[in-house]
CSV table of C-alpha atoms in Angstrom, one decimal:
chain,number,residue,atom,x,y,z
A,1425,MET,CA,-30.4,-88.8,-102.8
A,1426,ASP,CA,-31.6,-85.6,-102.7
A,1427,ALA,CA,-31.0,-83.9,-106.7
A,1428,GLU,CA,-29.9,-80.2,-105.1
A,1429,LEU,CA,-27.1,-81.7,-102.8
A,1430,THR,CA,-25.9,-84.1,-106.4
A,1431,GLN,CA,-25.8,-80.7,-108.3
A,1432,ARG,CA,-24.2,-78.9,-105.2
A,1433,SER,CA,-21.4,-81.8,-105.3
A,1434,LYS,CA,-20.8,-81.3,-108.8
A,1435,SER,CA,-20.8,-77.8,-108.4
A,1436,ILE,CA,-17.8,-78.2,-105.9
A,1437,VAL,CA,-16.1,-80.5,-108.1
A,1438,ALA,CA,-16.1,-78.2,-111.2
A,1439,ARG,CA,-14.7,-75.0,-109.1
A,1440,LEU,CA,-12.5,-76.9,-107.1
A,1441,LYS,CA,-10.8,-77.4,-110.6
A,1442,GLN,CA,-11.1,-74.0,-111.9
A,1443,LEU,CA,-9.5,-72.9,-108.7
A,1444,GLN,CA,-6.7,-75.5,-109.0
A,1445,ASP,CA,-5.8,-73.9,-112.6
A,1446,SER,CA,-6.1,-70.4,-111.8
A,1447,LEU,CA,-4.0,-70.7,-108.5
A,1448,ASP,CA,-1.2,-72.6,-110.5
A,1449,HIS,CA,-1.5,-75.6,-107.5
A,1450,ALA,CA,1.0,-78.1,-109.6
A,1451,GLY,CA,3.4,-74.9,-109.8
A,1452,LYS,CA,3.2,-73.4,-106.4
A,1453,ASN,CA,3.9,-77.4,-105.1
A,1454,GLU,CA,6.9,-77.2,-107.4
A,1455,LYS,CA,7.9,-74.3,-105.9
A,1456,ILE,CA,7.4,-75.6,-102.4
A,1457,ARG,CA,9.6,-78.3,-102.9
A,1458,GLY,CA,12.5,-76.1,-104.3
A,1459,ILE,CA,12.2,-74.1,-101.2
A,1460,GLU,CA,12.4,-77.2,-98.7
A,1461,THR,CA,15.7,-78.4,-100.6
A,1462,GLN,CA,17.1,-75.2,-100.5
A,1463,MET,CA,16.2,-74.7,-96.6
A,1464,ALA,CA,17.9,-78.2,-95.8
A,1465,ALA,CA,21.3,-76.7,-97.0
A,1466,PRO,CA,23.6,-76.5,-94.4
A,1467,ASP,CA,24.7,-72.6,-94.6
A,1468,PHE,CA,20.6,-71.8,-95.3
A,1469,TRP,CA,20.6,-69.7,-92.2
A,1470,ASP,CA,24.0,-68.1,-92.1
A,1471,ASN,CA,22.3,-65.3,-93.6
A,1472,SER,CA,19.4,-64.8,-91.1
A,1473,GLU,CA,17.5,-61.8,-93.2
A,1474,SER,CA,17.4,-63.9,-96.3
A,1475,ALA,CA,16.5,-66.9,-94.6
A,1476,GLN,CA,13.7,-65.8,-93.0
A,1477,LYS,CA,11.9,-64.1,-96.0
A,1478,VAL,CA,12.4,-67.6,-98.1
A,1479,VAL,CA,10.5,-69.0,-94.6
A,1480,MET,CA,7.6,-66.2,-95.2
A,1481,GLN,CA,7.2,-67.5,-98.9
A,1482,LEU,CA,7.2,-70.9,-98.0
A,1483,LYS,CA,4.3,-70.1,-95.4
A,1484,ALA,CA,2.6,-67.8,-97.9
A,1485,LEU,CA,2.5,-70.7,-100.2
A,1486,LYS,CA,1.6,-73.4,-98.6
A,1487,GLY,CA,-1.2,-71.4,-96.8
A,1488,ILE,CA,-2.4,-71.6,-100.5
A,1489,VAL,CA,-2.0,-75.4,-101.2
A,1490,GLY,CA,-2.7,-77.0,-97.8
A,1491,PRO,CA,-6.2,-75.7,-97.9
A,1492,LEU,CA,-6.5,-76.9,-101.7
A,1493,ASP,CA,-4.9,-80.4,-101.3
A,1494,ASP,CA,-7.8,-80.4,-97.9
A,1495,LEU,CA,-10.5,-79.7,-99.9
A,1496,SER,CA,-9.3,-81.7,-102.9
A,1497,ALA,CA,-9.3,-85.1,-100.7
A,1498,SER,CA,-12.7,-83.7,-98.7
A,1499,ALA,CA,-14.1,-84.0,-102.2
A,1500,ALA,CA,-12.8,-87.2,-103.1
A,1501,ASP,CA,-14.6,-88.9,-99.8
A,1502,LEU,CA,-18.0,-86.7,-101.1
A,1503,GLY,CA,-18.4,-90.0,-103.3
A,1504,ALA,CA,-18.1,-91.9,-100.3
A,1505,LEU,CA,-20.7,-90.1,-98.8
A,1506,PHE,CA,-23.7,-90.2,-101.3
A,1507,GLU,CA,-23.2,-93.9,-101.7
A,1508,MET,CA,-24.1,-93.8,-97.8
A,1509,ALA,CA,-26.6,-91.7,-97.7
A,1510,ASP,CA,-28.2,-94.3,-100.4
A,1511,GLU,CA,-27.9,-97.1,-98.5
A,1512,ASP,CA,-29.1,-95.5,-95.3
A,1513,PRO,CA,-31.1,-92.2,-95.7
A,1514,SER,CA,-30.2,-91.1,-92.1
A,1515,VAL,CA,-26.9,-90.0,-93.3
A,1516,GLU,CA,-28.0,-87.5,-95.7
A,1517,GLN,CA,-28.2,-84.9,-93.0
A,1518,GLU,CA,-24.2,-85.8,-92.6
A,1519,VAL,CA,-24.1,-84.6,-96.7
A,1520,ALA,CA,-25.6,-82.0,-96.5
A,1521,ALA,CA,-23.5,-80.4,-93.7
A,1522,GLU,CA,-20.1,-81.7,-95.6
A,1523,VAL,CA,-21.6,-80.0,-98.5
A,1524,LYS,CA,-22.0,-76.6,-96.8
A,1525,ARG,CA,-18.7,-76.5,-95.0
A,1526,LEU,CA,-17.1,-77.4,-98.3
A,1527,GLU,CA,-18.9,-74.7,-100.2
A,1528,ALA,CA,-17.5,-72.4,-97.4
A,1529,VAL,CA,-13.7,-73.7,-97.8
A,1530,LEU,CA,-14.0,-73.0,-101.3
A,1531,ASP,CA,-15.7,-69.2,-100.9
A,1532,ASP,CA,-12.8,-68.5,-98.8
A,1533,LEU,CA,-10.3,-69.6,-101.4
A,1534,GLU,CA,-12.1,-67.8,-104.4
A,1535,LEU,CA,-11.6,-64.8,-102.3
A,1536,LYS,CA,-7.7,-65.7,-101.8
A,1537,ALA,CA,-7.9,-65.9,-105.7
A,1538,LEU,CA,-8.4,-62.3,-106.2
A,1539,LEU,CA,-5.4,-61.4,-104.7
A,1540,ASN,CA,-3.4,-61.3,-107.5
A,1541,GLY,CA,-1.6,-57.7,-108.0
A,1542,PRO,CA,1.6,-57.4,-107.7
A,1543,HIS,CA,2.8,-56.7,-104.2
A,1544,ASP,CA,-0.6,-58.5,-102.9
A,1545,ALA,CA,1.3,-61.3,-101.5
A,1546,ALA,CA,4.1,-58.6,-99.9
A,1547,GLY,CA,3.7,-57.4,-96.4
A,1548,ALA,CA,1.8,-53.8,-95.7
A,1549,ILE,CA,2.8,-50.5,-94.3
A,1550,LEU,CA,0.1,-48.6,-92.6
A,1551,GLN,CA,0.2,-45.0,-91.9
A,1552,ILE,CA,-2.7,-43.4,-90.0
A,1553,ASN,CA,-2.9,-39.4,-89.6
A,1554,ALA,CA,-5.3,-37.6,-87.7
A,1555,ARG,CA,-7.6,-35.1,-89.7
A,1556,ASP,CA,-10.3,-33.0,-89.4
A,1557,GLY,CA,-12.1,-33.0,-85.5
A,1558,GLY,CA,-9.4,-31.6,-83.1
A,1559,THR,CA,-8.5,-33.9,-80.4
A,1560,ASP,CA,-11.5,-36.5,-81.4
A,1561,ALA,CA,-9.8,-37.3,-84.0
A,1562,ASN,CA,-6.3,-37.9,-82.6
A,1563,ASP,CA,-8.1,-40.0,-80.4
A,1564,TRP,CA,-9.9,-41.6,-83.3
A,1565,ALA,CA,-6.1,-42.0,-85.0
A,1566,ASP,CA,-5.1,-44.2,-82.2
A,1567,MET,CA,-8.3,-46.3,-81.7
A,1568,MET,CA,-8.0,-47.0,-85.5
A,1569,LEU,CA,-4.2,-47.9,-85.0
A,1570,ARG,CA,-5.0,-50.3,-82.4
A,1571,MET,CA,-8.0,-51.8,-84.4
A,1572,TYR,CA,-5.5,-52.3,-87.2
A,1573,SER,CA,-2.7,-54.0,-84.7
A,1574,ALA,CA,-5.5,-55.8,-83.1
A,1575,TRP,CA,-7.2,-57.7,-86.5
A,1576,ALA,CA,-3.3,-58.2,-87.8
A,1577,VAL,CA,-2.8,-60.6,-84.0
A,1578,GLY,CA,-5.5,-61.8,-84.9
A,1579,GLU,CA,-4.7,-63.3,-88.3
A,1580,GLY,CA,-0.6,-64.5,-87.4
A,1581,TYR,CA,1.2,-61.5,-88.6
A,1582,LYS,CA,3.9,-59.8,-87.1
A,1583,ILE,CA,4.1,-55.6,-86.2
A,1584,GLU,CA,5.9,-53.4,-86.2
A,1585,LEU,CA,5.8,-49.7,-84.8
A,1586,LEU,CA,8.1,-47.6,-87.6
A,1587,ASP,CA,6.7,-44.3,-86.3
A,1588,ARG,CA,4.7,-42.8,-83.3
A,1589,HIS,CA,3.6,-39.2,-82.7
A,1590,GLU,CA,2.1,-38.5,-79.6
A,1591,ASN,CA,-0.7,-36.0,-79.5
A,1592,GLU,CA,-0.4,-33.6,-76.4
A,1593,GLU,CA,-3.9,-33.8,-75.4
A,1594,ALA,CA,-4.9,-37.7,-76.4
A,1595,GLY,CA,-4.2,-40.1,-79.0
A,1596,ILE,CA,-1.5,-39.9,-82.0
A,1597,ASN,CA,-1.2,-37.3,-85.1
A,1598,ARG,CA,0.0,-39.9,-87.0
A,1599,ALA,CA,2.1,-43.6,-86.8
A,1600,SER,CA,3.3,-46.4,-88.9
A,1601,ILE,CA,3.1,-49.5,-88.5
A,1602,ALA,CA,4.6,-52.5,-90.8
A,1603,ILE,CA,2.5,-55.4,-90.7
A,1604,ARG,CA,4.2,-58.7,-92.3
A,1605,GLY,CA,2.6,-62.0,-93.5
A,1606,PRO,CA,1.4,-63.5,-96.0
A,1607,MET,CA,-1.0,-61.1,-98.2
A,1608,ALA,CA,-1.2,-58.5,-95.6
A,1609,TYR,CA,-0.9,-56.2,-98.1
A,1610,GLY,CA,-3.5,-57.6,-100.5
A,1611,TYR,CA,-6.0,-57.8,-97.8
A,1612,LEU,CA,-5.2,-54.1,-96.3
A,1613,LYS,CA,-4.9,-51.7,-99.6
A,1614,GLY,CA,-8.8,-51.1,-99.8
A,1615,GLU,CA,-8.1,-49.6,-96.5
A,1616,GLU,CA,-6.5,-46.4,-97.7
A,1617,GLY,CA,-8.8,-43.2,-97.4
A,1618,MET,CA,-10.7,-41.4,-95.2
A,1619,HIS,CA,-12.3,-42.6,-92.1
A,1620,ARG,CA,-15.2,-41.5,-89.8
A,1621,LEU,CA,-16.1,-41.3,-86.8
A,1622,VAL,CA,-19.7,-39.6,-85.3
A,1623,ARG,CA,-19.7,-40.0,-81.8
A,1624,ILE,CA,-20.4,-38.0,-78.2
A,1625,SER,CA,-17.4,-36.7,-77.8
A,1626,PRO,CA,-15.9,-37.8,-74.2
A,1627,PHE,CA,-13.8,-34.0,-74.9
A,1628,ASN,CA,-16.3,-32.0,-74.9
A,1629,SER,CA,-17.5,-30.5,-72.0
A,1630,GLU,CA,-21.4,-30.0,-73.6
A,1631,SER,CA,-21.2,-33.6,-74.6
A,1632,LYS,CA,-22.0,-32.7,-77.8
A,1633,ARG,CA,-22.2,-35.2,-81.0
A,1634,GLN,CA,-18.6,-35.3,-83.0
A,1635,THR,CA,-17.6,-36.1,-86.4
A,1636,SER,CA,-13.7,-36.6,-86.6
A,1637,PHE,CA,-11.6,-38.3,-89.7
A,1638,ALA,CA,-8.3,-40.1,-89.6
A,1639,ALA,CA,-6.8,-40.9,-93.0
A,1640,VAL,CA,-5.2,-44.2,-94.0
A,1641,SER,CA,-2.6,-44.8,-96.4
A,1642,VAL,CA,-1.7,-48.5,-97.2
A,1643,SER,CA,2.1,-49.5,-99.1
A,1644,PRO,CA,3.5,-52.7,-99.9
A,1645,GLU,CA,6.5,-53.2,-98.0
A,1646,ILE,CA,8.7,-53.8,-100.6
A,1647,ASP,CA,12.3,-56.2,-100.2
A,1648,ASP,CA,15.5,-55.4,-101.8
A,1649,SER,CA,14.4,-57.8,-104.9
A,1650,ILE,CA,12.0,-55.4,-106.5
A,1651,THR,CA,13.7,-52.3,-108.3
A,1652,ILE,CA,11.9,-49.2,-107.1
A,1653,ASP,CA,13.7,-46.0,-108.9
A,1654,ILE,CA,14.4,-43.0,-107.1
A,1655,GLU,CA,16.3,-40.0,-108.0
A,1656,LYS,CA,18.0,-39.1,-104.7
A,1657,LYS,CA,18.4,-35.7,-106.4
A,1658,ASP,CA,14.5,-35.4,-105.9
A,1659,VAL,CA,14.3,-36.5,-102.6
A,1660,ARG,CA,14.7,-34.0,-99.6
A,1661,GLU,CA,16.0,-35.4,-96.3
A,1662,ASP,CA,15.0,-33.3,-93.1
A,1663,THR,CA,16.6,-34.3,-89.3
A,1664,TYR,CA,14.7,-33.6,-86.3
A,1665,ARG,CA,14.3,-34.2,-82.6
A,1666,ALA,CA,12.1,-37.2,-82.5
A,1667,GLY,CA,9.2,-36.3,-79.5
A,1668,GLY,CA,7.4,-38.5,-77.0
A,1669,ALA,CA,8.6,-41.6,-75.6
A,1670,GLY,CA,12.1,-43.3,-75.9
A,1671,GLY,CA,13.9,-41.8,-73.2
A,1672,GLN,CA,16.9,-39.1,-73.1
A,1673,HIS,CA,18.6,-40.4,-76.1
A,1674,VAL,CA,15.8,-40.1,-78.0
A,1675,ASN,CA,14.8,-36.3,-77.1
A,1676,LYS,CA,18.7,-35.1,-76.9
A,1677,THR,CA,19.2,-35.9,-80.5
A,1678,ASP,CA,18.1,-34.9,-84.1
A,1679,SER,CA,17.5,-38.6,-84.9
A,1680,ALA,CA,14.3,-38.6,-86.7
A,1681,VAL,CA,14.1,-38.4,-90.3
A,1682,ARG,CA,11.9,-37.0,-92.9
A,1683,LEU,CA,12.3,-37.9,-96.6
A,1684,THR,CA,10.1,-35.6,-99.1
A,1685,HIS,CA,9.8,-36.8,-102.9
A,1686,ILE,CA,9.6,-33.2,-104.3
A,1687,PRO,CA,8.2,-34.6,-107.6
A,1688,THR,CA,5.1,-36.1,-106.3
A,1689,ASN,CA,5.1,-34.0,-102.6
A,1690,THR,CA,5.5,-37.8,-100.8
A,1691,VAL,CA,6.3,-37.7,-97.4
A,1692,VAL,CA,7.6,-40.1,-94.8
A,1693,GLN,CA,9.2,-40.0,-91.4
A,1694,CYS,CA,10.9,-42.9,-88.6
A,1695,GLN,CA,11.3,-41.7,-85.3
A,1696,ASN,CA,11.5,-44.9,-83.2
A,1697,GLU,CA,14.8,-46.0,-83.6
A,1698,ARG,CA,17.1,-44.9,-81.4
A,1699,SER,CA,20.0,-43.8,-84.1
A,1700,GLN,CA,19.8,-41.4,-87.2
A,1701,HIS,CA,21.1,-44.2,-89.5
A,1702,GLN,CA,18.4,-46.7,-88.3
A,1703,ASN,CA,15.5,-44.3,-88.8
A,1704,ARG,CA,17.0,-42.9,-92.3
A,1705,ASP,CA,17.2,-46.8,-93.3
A,1706,THR,CA,13.5,-47.2,-92.1
A,1707,ALA,CA,12.3,-44.0,-94.3
A,1708,TRP,CA,14.0,-44.7,-97.3
A,1709,LYS,CA,12.3,-48.5,-97.3
A,1710,MET,CA,8.8,-46.5,-96.1
A,1711,LEU,CA,9.3,-44.2,-99.4
A,1712,ARG,CA,10.1,-47.3,-101.5
A,1713,ALA,CA,7.1,-49.0,-100.7
A,1714,LYS,CA,5.0,-45.5,-101.4
A,1715,MET,CA,6.4,-45.0,-104.4
A,1716,ALA,CA,5.6,-48.5,-105.1
A,1717,ARG,CA,1.7,-48.2,-104.5
A,1718,ILE,CA,2.1,-45.2,-106.7
A,1719,GLU,CA,3.3,-47.0,-109.6
A,1720,GLU,CA,0.2,-49.5,-108.7
A,1721,ASP,CA,-2.3,-47.1,-108.9
A,1722,ARG,CA,-0.7,-45.7,-111.8
A,1723,ARG,CA,-0.9,-49.3,-113.6
A,1724,GLU,CA,-4.3,-50.0,-112.7
A,1725,ALA,CA,-5.7,-46.3,-113.5
A,1726,GLU,CA,-4.4,-47.0,-117.5
A,1727,GLU,CA,-6.0,-50.3,-117.3
A,1728,ALA,CA,-9.2,-49.6,-115.9
A,1729,SER,CA,-11.2,-46.7,-114.1
A,1730,LYS,CA,-10.2,-46.6,-110.3
A,1731,TYR,CA,-12.8,-48.5,-108.4
A,1732,ALA,CA,-15.8,-46.5,-107.3
A,1733,GLY,CA,-15.4,-44.4,-104.0
A,1734,GLN,CA,-11.8,-43.3,-104.4
A,1735,ALA,CA,-11.4,-41.3,-100.7
A,1736,LYS,CA,-10.3,-37.5,-101.3
A,1737,THR,CA,-9.7,-35.6,-98.4
A,1738,GLY,CA,-12.8,-34.0,-96.5
A,1739,PHE,CA,-16.2,-34.3,-95.3
A,1740,GLY,CA,-18.3,-36.6,-97.7
A,1741,SER,CA,-15.1,-38.1,-98.8
A,1742,GLN,CA,-15.0,-40.7,-96.6
A,1743,ILE,CA,-14.7,-44.9,-97.4
A,1744,ARG,CA,-16.1,-46.0,-94.0
A,1745,ASN,CA,-18.4,-44.2,-91.4
A,1746,TYR,CA,-18.3,-45.6,-88.1
A,1747,PHE,CA,-21.1,-44.4,-85.3
A,1748,LEU,CA,-21.2,-44.3,-81.8
A,1749,HIS,CA,-24.2,-41.9,-81.7
A,1750,PRO,CA,-27.0,-42.0,-81.9
A,1751,ASP,CA,-27.1,-45.9,-82.7
A,1752,GLN,CA,-23.8,-48.6,-83.1
A,1753,ARG,CA,-23.1,-49.2,-86.4
A,1754,VAL,CA,-20.3,-49.2,-89.1
A,1755,LYS,CA,-21.1,-49.2,-92.8
A,1756,ASP,CA,-18.5,-48.8,-95.7
A,1757,SER,CA,-19.2,-46.1,-98.7
A,1758,ARG,CA,-17.9,-48.3,-101.2
A,1759,THR,CA,-19.3,-51.9,-100.8
A,1760,GLY,CA,-22.4,-51.2,-98.3
A,1761,HIS,CA,-20.6,-53.7,-95.8
A,1762,TYR,CA,-22.7,-53.2,-92.4
A,1763,VAL,CA,-21.9,-54.2,-89.2
A,1764,GLY,CA,-24.5,-53.5,-86.3
A,1765,ASN,CA,-22.0,-54.0,-83.5
A,1766,PHE,CA,-18.7,-50.7,-83.5
A,1767,GLU,CA,-16.6,-52.6,-80.8
A,1768,SER,CA,-16.6,-55.6,-82.6
A,1769,VAL,CA,-15.1,-54.1,-85.8
A,1770,ILE,CA,-13.0,-51.4,-83.8
A,1771,ASN,CA,-11.5,-54.5,-81.7
A,1772,GLY,CA,-10.5,-56.2,-85.5
A,1773,SER,CA,-12.6,-59.3,-84.7
A,1774,GLU,CA,-14.9,-58.4,-87.5
A,1775,LEU,CA,-12.8,-56.0,-89.6
A,1776,GLN,CA,-12.2,-58.9,-92.2
A,1777,GLY,CA,-15.7,-58.7,-93.7
A,1778,PHE,CA,-14.8,-55.7,-94.7
A,1779,LEU,CA,-11.7,-56.0,-96.1
A,1780,ASP,CA,-13.6,-59.5,-98.8
A,1781,ALA,CA,-16.2,-57.0,-99.3
A,1782,PHE,CA,-13.7,-54.5,-100.9
A,1783,LEU,CA,-11.9,-57.4,-102.5
A,1784,ARG,CA,-15.2,-59.0,-104.2
A,1785,LEU,CA,-15.9,-55.5,-105.6
A,1786,LYS,CA,-12.4,-54.3,-106.7
A,1787,ALA,CA,-12.8,-57.9,-108.7
A,1788,GLY,CA,-16.2,-56.9,-110.1
A,1789,LYS,CA,-17.7,-59.9,-107.5
A,1790,THR,CA,-20.4,-57.2,-106.8
A,1791,GLU,CA,-21.7,-53.6,-107.8
A,1792,ALA,CA,-20.5,-50.5,-106.0
A,1793,VAL,CA,-23.0,-48.7,-103.5
A,1794,THR,CA,-24.0,-44.8,-103.0
A,1795,ASP,CA,-23.9,-44.3,-99.2
A,1796,ASP,CA,-26.5,-42.0,-97.8
A,1797,ASP,CA,-24.7,-41.8,-94.1
A,1798,ASN,CA,-24.5,-38.6,-92.8
């Protein structure tokens, strides 16, 4: 048997053991058994909202434990494959393919192990705002909303539209969506910042090259079991008439709600629900999520300097550049991750690579880069 394959096989076993320890494999198995016992109770579904949260927790646990168990079984079978290869050299090619497959599975699981922040397992509230660039920016914000929605659907997440404000000419001024599923926030939190698009403008009669910007904000969706202290006296509430589609009821009542946390100047708004009461509840949920993100960033800043390339606002501060002219490409300003096909990123199919690259950067697995795209 090839000595390199033997060494890679030993490395798989060692990495697997380390991963099982770091992910607390035994503890998660115990939690799964406890949840399954809880779900077997006859009154489990009496409170549907609470039950759904438990089901989501079980899904998240099994999403880690299941692949670990499969990997462990496959690694154990490697020994038998090696013995077969010793007797029949033609089997060595099959061994090499299996070793390569197990290494790829390990890489994926080790990446998931980086999602260990206080809210990484939570769902995400993602807000997109059109910035500089006029109508192109509004159109770009709408394209980004579709990109994240397509990615979420592809990953099996559920999406709920919380707020959407149409632009009169094209696209949107802003939108907020909840993306619910295991580790949604952990994966998406690195998307916060400014995203820059360069293309020949479809809204310019002279077909000139146009640069436009959209700002993305990502917060964890916090449930009631987590305490986020917000003084009501620090929050100003404004109600206004909802705009856009929604029927006569939406257009004739001041059902939309805007909340402003005065000490931090944090603003959230919701107009998607039909009643002011529902919009208010959703807006408070969004505000709690925003404040949780602020607190998380504060703790990170105390522990270490913020990751390279923290996006602010304006030209030159973008975290990612998307080009349709003079050629197609998408490049992250922080990680250097690059895709030469704009459409494959904007349709969500190759967005995951950017999320993974940022996770590795945040964990110190790679070094930050200096982006020179302009």
